[in-house]
Amino acid sequence: MKIAVAGTGYVGLVAGVCFAEKGHDVTCVDVDEKKVKMMEAGNSPIFEEGLEELMRKNNAAGRLHYTTDYAGAYRDKDAIFIGVGTPEQPDGSANLNYIATVSRQIAESVERDCLVVVKSTVPVGTNDKVEQFIHDFLTRDVKVEVASNPEFLAQGSAVYDTLHAARIIIGTESREAEALLKKIYEPFGLPIVSVNRRSAEMIKYASNDFLALKISYMNDIANLCELVGADIDAVAEGMSYDARIGANFLKAGIGYGGSCFPKDTKALKYLAKQYGYQLKTVEAAVDVNAMQKTRLYHKACKRMITFEGLKVAVLGLAFKPGTDDLREAPSLDNVKLLLENGAQITAYDPVAAGNFRKVYPDGAVGRGSISYADTPEETLEDANICFVFTEWEQIRSLPPETFKERMRIPLVYDGRNVFDVKGMKEAGIEYYSIGR
Ligand code: UDX
């Protein structure tokens, strides 16, 4: 099949590369010339395990191409996938400007019948509008249909998740569109759930928001555990044996971040409101998460008179391990508060430090300051207090003694429940975590 993919972010690029890996002829389209050159050379603009390897393999096989020339790319394809961003707007709604721009470009470029497949997460009903919009702007006598094919990959395991997805959701309004999408996905050998377009759009939001809800629920219970003297990790383990609950996404911490959960919960809340419905469960998940993100900082405030002039070690910056992404990362909220209160921060993250530097370059920030270390050990040197914001293996594997030996005061606030409470106590560390 001849496929074009619009947008080379996490969704678009990974989809394009995986389609090529499964034998399709793929052209990835992006507006950024520099990015296109980089990808042609086999270098990925995003950090994802196994991605560059597959890019190089399929570039060499001649199945994977990159271009800024959208008209040339969209002209003659069987299917055009849209994988551009739908960022959150100040009111919580999804910004569909990129989708609109690409839709118009497609309408003005296609020279043959084709299927446009929306992979980006879009509010229910958007696919109908995209189809109408494309029809309004078509310049040739061709048949263009729109289908929904939401993406469920998680960052850090995007390639694996795509090649081994639990299910492929396809939302179509005609037998032809359904058949074409099934043919595209046939080489993947994965279960395909075929529904109508609006249900497909809803499955994406309902799935993401359910997971966000699960996390907020566990964080809520964790906060209660602290008050009543229970241990959230033990509680989660006890719950996990019930197949109806499941063992995943029960980890309490400093809240969910990333490019999906924060945005998708707010977008569904907004959509419900538009229809005069209040989605109370999702609203609660959003509220709990907002509070949870800085709960650890506020816990530390109860112990400390001030952060002014104190050396604060920050371990982990990414919103989760395995990615350099900082979108909605709890570290951002906490570092902001610490700097506003005069902390002298030394931060460490094995891959996201570079991106964090773009937000906070080395040096003074207001009353505080920030610098970056190459190892967790260096970060801890002479520190008065340490915060853990991401559970990277490099952090998780630190022996408790390291905190004791390196820090001026062995005081640790762990937002990811990385360390064993008893082990830390035995090593002489004053240790606080979430819900334990
Ligand atoms: C998520 C969904 O998993 C994916 O299916 C969807 O397509 C996009 O959104 P992603 O944002 O990459 O993927 O990360 P995920 O691994 O789901 O974690 C999201 C956030 O939840 C992270 O901040 C993580 O730290 C947090 N989390 C996750 C918890 O706090 N507890 C958990 O038990 C699981």
PDB file of C-alpha atoms in Angstrom, residues 9-155:
ATOM      1  CA  GLY A   9       5.937  13.385  16.274  1.00  0.00           C
ATOM      2  CA  TYR A  10       5.463  10.385  18.535  1.00  0.00           C
ATOM      3  CA  VAL A  11       2.271   9.292  16.808  1.00  0.00           C
ATOM      4  CA  GLY A  12       3.067  10.075  13.159  1.00  0.00           C
ATOM      5  CA  LEU A  13       6.688   9.041  12.935  1.00  0.00           C
ATOM      6  CA  VAL A  14       6.274   5.803  14.876  1.00  0.00           C
ATOM      7  CA  ALA A  15       3.216   4.850  12.806  1.00  0.00           C
ATOM      8  CA  GLY A  16       5.054   5.650   9.553  1.00  0.00           C
ATOM      9  CA  VAL A  17       8.126   3.670  10.522  1.00  0.00           C
ATOM     10  CA  CYS A  18       6.054   0.676  11.646  1.00  0.00           C
ATOM     11  CA  PHE A  19       3.958   0.699   8.451  1.00  0.00           C
ATOM     12  CA  ALA A  20       7.208   0.633   6.452  1.00  0.00           C
ATOM     13  CA  GLU A  21       8.528  -2.172   8.656  1.00  0.00           C
ATOM     14  CA  LYS A  22       5.409  -4.158   7.730  1.00  0.00           C
ATOM     15  CA  GLY A  23       6.120  -3.708   4.034  1.00  0.00           C
ATOM     16  CA  HIS A  24       4.135  -0.603   3.053  1.00  0.00           C
ATOM     17  CA  ASP A  25       5.615   2.227   1.020  1.00  0.00           C
ATOM     18  CA  VAL A  26       5.539   5.227   3.367  1.00  0.00           C
ATOM     19  CA  THR A  27       6.166   8.948   2.974  1.00  0.00           C
ATOM     20  CA  CYS A  28       6.367  10.975   6.177  1.00  0.00           C
ATOM     21  CA  VAL A  29       5.484  14.638   5.812  1.00  0.00           C
ATOM     22  CA  ASP A  30       6.685  17.415   8.086  1.00  0.00           C
ATOM     23  CA  VAL A  31       6.932  21.187   7.676  1.00  0.00           C
ATOM     24  CA  ASP A  32      10.406  21.293   9.210  1.00  0.00           C
ATOM     25  CA  GLU A  33      13.129  20.932   6.565  1.00  0.00           C
ATOM     26  CA  LYS A  34      15.841  20.351   9.187  1.00  0.00           C
ATOM     27  CA  LYS A  35      13.849  17.516  10.729  1.00  0.00           C
ATOM     28  CA  VAL A  36      13.344  15.926   7.305  1.00  0.00           C
ATOM     29  CA  LYS A  37      17.105  15.981   6.602  1.00  0.00           C
ATOM     30  CA  MET A  38      17.763  14.498  10.011  1.00  0.00           C
ATOM     31  CA  MET A  39      15.288  11.657   9.459  1.00  0.00           C
ATOM     32  CA  GLU A  40      16.665  10.954   5.990  1.00  0.00           C
ATOM     33  CA  ALA A  41      20.032  10.424   7.659  1.00  0.00           C
ATOM     34  CA  GLY A  42      18.396   7.863   9.950  1.00  0.00           C
ATOM     35  CA  ASN A  43      18.304  10.094  13.030  1.00  0.00           C
ATOM     36  CA  SER A  44      15.110  10.326  15.021  1.00  0.00           C
ATOM     37  CA  PRO A  45      13.968  13.721  16.300  1.00  0.00           C
ATOM     38  CA  ILE A  46      12.437  11.937  19.314  1.00  0.00           C
ATOM     39  CA  PHE A  47      13.974   9.560  21.823  1.00  0.00           C
ATOM     40  CA  GLU A  48      12.304   6.158  21.396  1.00  0.00           C
ATOM     41  CA  GLU A  49      13.848   2.777  21.900  1.00  0.00           C
ATOM     42  CA  GLY A  50      14.384   0.884  18.640  1.00  0.00           C
ATOM     43  CA  LEU A  51      13.074   3.694  16.434  1.00  0.00           C
ATOM     44  CA  GLU A  52      16.312   4.766  14.743  1.00  0.00           C
ATOM     45  CA  GLU A  53      17.212   1.172  14.041  1.00  0.00           C
ATOM     46  CA  LEU A  54      13.931   0.646  12.177  1.00  0.00           C
ATOM     47  CA  MET A  55      14.252   4.030  10.435  1.00  0.00           C
ATOM     48  CA  ARG A  56      17.683   3.138   9.097  1.00  0.00           C
ATOM     49  CA  LYS A  57      16.599  -0.337   8.063  1.00  0.00           C
ATOM     50  CA  ASN A  58      13.517   0.893   6.164  1.00  0.00           C
ATOM     51  CA  ASN A  59      15.233   3.999   4.754  1.00  0.00           C
ATOM     52  CA  ALA A  60      17.833   1.664   3.252  1.00  0.00           C
ATOM     53  CA  ALA A  61      15.149  -0.686   1.938  1.00  0.00           C
ATOM     54  CA  GLY A  62      13.610   2.274   0.070  1.00  0.00           C
ATOM     55  CA  ARG A  63      10.237   1.882   1.813  1.00  0.00           C
ATOM     56  CA  LEU A  64      10.470   4.977   3.985  1.00  0.00           C
ATOM     57  CA  HIS A  65      10.727   8.538   2.662  1.00  0.00           C
ATOM     58  CA  TYR A  66      10.522  11.989   4.227  1.00  0.00           C
ATOM     59  CA  THR A  67       9.508  15.255   2.677  1.00  0.00           C
ATOM     60  CA  THR A  68       8.235  18.777   3.246  1.00  0.00           C
ATOM     61  CA  ASP A  69       6.508  18.650  -0.145  1.00  0.00           C
ATOM     62  CA  TYR A  70       3.039  17.720   1.070  1.00  0.00           C
ATOM     63  CA  ALA A  71       1.393  18.113  -2.316  1.00  0.00           C
ATOM     64  CA  GLY A  72       3.757  15.576  -3.878  1.00  0.00           C
ATOM     65  CA  ALA A  73       3.289  13.240  -0.925  1.00  0.00           C
ATOM     66  CA  TYR A  74      -0.536  13.319  -0.762  1.00  0.00           C
ATOM     67  CA  ARG A  75      -1.123  13.259  -4.522  1.00  0.00           C
ATOM     68  CA  ASP A  76      -1.288   9.523  -5.196  1.00  0.00           C
ATOM     69  CA  LYS A  77      -1.647   7.580  -1.946  1.00  0.00           C
ATOM     70  CA  ASP A  78      -4.061   4.800  -0.967  1.00  0.00           C
ATOM     71  CA  ALA A  79      -4.242   6.223   2.537  1.00  0.00           C
ATOM     72  CA  ILE A  80      -3.077   9.385   4.275  1.00  0.00           C
ATOM     73  CA  PHE A  81      -2.699   9.184   8.045  1.00  0.00           C
ATOM     74  CA  ILE A  82      -2.914  12.363  10.110  1.00  0.00           C
ATOM     75  CA  GLY A  83      -0.702  12.271  13.196  1.00  0.00           C
ATOM     76  CA  VAL A  84      -0.287  15.957  14.033  1.00  0.00           C
ATOM     77  CA  GLY A  85      -0.676  17.422  17.508  1.00  0.00           C
ATOM     78  CA  THR A  86      -3.971  18.466  19.103  1.00  0.00           C
ATOM     79  CA  PRO A  87      -2.604  20.538  22.002  1.00  0.00           C
ATOM     80  CA  GLU A  88      -4.701  21.699  24.909  1.00  0.00           C
ATOM     81  CA  GLN A  89      -6.092  25.227  24.770  1.00  0.00           C
ATOM     82  CA  PRO A  90      -6.440  27.443  27.854  1.00  0.00           C
ATOM     83  CA  ASP A  91     -10.108  26.409  28.249  1.00  0.00           C
ATOM     84  CA  GLY A  92      -9.199  22.688  28.148  1.00  0.00           C
ATOM     85  CA  SER A  93     -10.507  22.076  24.630  1.00  0.00           C
ATOM     86  CA  ALA A  94      -8.328  20.490  21.939  1.00  0.00           C
ATOM     87  CA  ASN A  95      -6.723  22.798  19.396  1.00  0.00           C
ATOM     88  CA  LEU A  96      -7.608  21.452  15.943  1.00  0.00           C
ATOM     89  CA  ASN A  97      -5.692  24.006  13.883  1.00  0.00           C
ATOM     90  CA  TYR A  98      -3.001  21.541  12.776  1.00  0.00           C
ATOM     91  CA  ILE A  99      -5.655  19.007  11.789  1.00  0.00           C
ATOM     92  CA  ALA A 100      -7.447  21.688   9.754  1.00  0.00           C
ATOM     93  CA  THR A 101      -4.252  22.817   8.015  1.00  0.00           C
ATOM     94  CA  VAL A 102      -3.339  19.279   6.999  1.00  0.00           C
ATOM     95  CA  SER A 103      -6.918  18.489   5.923  1.00  0.00           C
ATOM     96  CA  ARG A 104      -6.933  21.466   3.601  1.00  0.00           C
ATOM     97  CA  GLN A 105      -3.535  20.545   2.173  1.00  0.00           C
ATOM     98  CA  ILE A 106      -4.817  17.035   1.528  1.00  0.00           C
ATOM     99  CA  ALA A 107      -7.985  18.345  -0.142  1.00  0.00           C
ATOM    100  CA  GLU A 108      -5.955  20.556  -2.450  1.00  0.00           C
ATOM    101  CA  SER A 109      -3.399  17.861  -3.307  1.00  0.00           C
ATOM    102  CA  VAL A 110      -5.154  14.524  -3.836  1.00  0.00           C
ATOM    103  CA  GLU A 111      -5.423  13.405  -7.434  1.00  0.00           C
ATOM    104  CA  ARG A 112      -7.029   9.994  -6.822  1.00  0.00           C
ATOM    105  CA  ASP A 113      -9.582   8.385  -4.483  1.00  0.00           C
ATOM    106  CA  CYS A 114      -8.086   7.841  -1.063  1.00  0.00           C
ATOM    107  CA  LEU A 115      -8.788   7.256   2.586  1.00  0.00           C
ATOM    108  CA  VAL A 116      -7.778   9.892   5.140  1.00  0.00           C
ATOM    109  CA  VAL A 117      -7.161   8.318   8.531  1.00  0.00           C
ATOM    110  CA  VAL A 118      -7.121  10.449  11.660  1.00  0.00           C
ATOM    111  CA  LYS A 119      -4.670   9.020  14.213  1.00  0.00           C
ATOM    112  CA  SER A 120      -4.418  12.152  16.334  1.00  0.00           C
ATOM    113  CA  THR A 121      -6.618  12.218  19.426  1.00  0.00           C
ATOM    114  CA  VAL A 122      -9.592  14.370  18.484  1.00  0.00           C
ATOM    115  CA  PRO A 123     -12.914  15.165  20.179  1.00  0.00           C
ATOM    116  CA  VAL A 124     -15.841  12.969  19.229  1.00  0.00           C
ATOM    117  CA  GLY A 125     -17.384  14.265  16.019  1.00  0.00           C
ATOM    118  CA  THR A 126     -14.161  15.726  14.608  1.00  0.00           C
ATOM    119  CA  ASN A 127     -13.819  13.070  11.912  1.00  0.00           C
ATOM    120  CA  ASP A 128     -17.216  14.086  10.516  1.00  0.00           C
ATOM    121  CA  LYS A 129     -16.020  17.674  10.356  1.00  0.00           C
ATOM    122  CA  VAL A 130     -12.683  16.690   8.786  1.00  0.00           C
ATOM    123  CA  GLU A 131     -14.541  14.805   6.059  1.00  0.00           C
ATOM    124  CA  GLN A 132     -16.821  17.770   5.400  1.00  0.00           C
ATOM    125  CA  PHE A 133     -13.873  20.174   5.425  1.00  0.00           C
ATOM    126  CA  ILE A 134     -11.941  18.064   2.920  1.00  0.00           C
ATOM    127  CA  HIS A 135     -14.982  17.819   0.652  1.00  0.00           C
ATOM    128  CA  ASP A 136     -15.419  21.594   0.831  1.00  0.00           C
ATOM    129  CA  PHE A 137     -11.872  22.170  -0.357  1.00  0.00           C
ATOM    130  CA  LEU A 138     -11.397  19.343  -2.873  1.00  0.00           C
ATOM    131  CA  THR A 139     -10.055  20.650  -6.152  1.00  0.00           C
ATOM    132  CA  ARG A 140     -10.471  17.467  -8.199  1.00  0.00           C
ATOM    133  CA  ASP A 141     -13.242  14.975  -8.843  1.00  0.00           C
ATOM    134  CA  VAL A 142     -12.038  12.285  -6.458  1.00  0.00           C
ATOM    135  CA  LYS A 143     -13.619  10.352  -3.596  1.00  0.00           C
ATOM    136  CA  VAL A 144     -12.071  11.003  -0.190  1.00  0.00           C
ATOM    137  CA  GLU A 145     -13.381   9.299   2.916  1.00  0.00           C
ATOM    138  CA  VAL A 146     -12.283   9.810   6.485  1.00  0.00           C
ATOM    139  CA  ALA A 147     -11.678   7.078   9.075  1.00  0.00           C
ATOM    140  CA  SER A 148     -10.671   7.134  12.707  1.00  0.00           C
ATOM    141  CA  ASN A 149      -7.766   5.016  13.924  1.00  0.00           C
ATOM    142  CA  PRO A 150      -6.740   6.174  17.413  1.00  0.00           C
ATOM    143  CA  GLU A 151      -3.296   5.411  18.732  1.00  0.00           C
ATOM    144  CA  PHE A 152      -2.621   3.795  22.104  1.00  0.00           C
ATOM    145  CA  LEU A 153       1.166   3.811  22.223  1.00  0.00           C
ATOM    146  CA  ALA A 154       2.934   4.905  25.377  1.00  0.00           C
ATOM    147  CA  GLN A 155       6.080   7.005  25.099  1.00  0.00           C
TER     148      GLN A 155
END
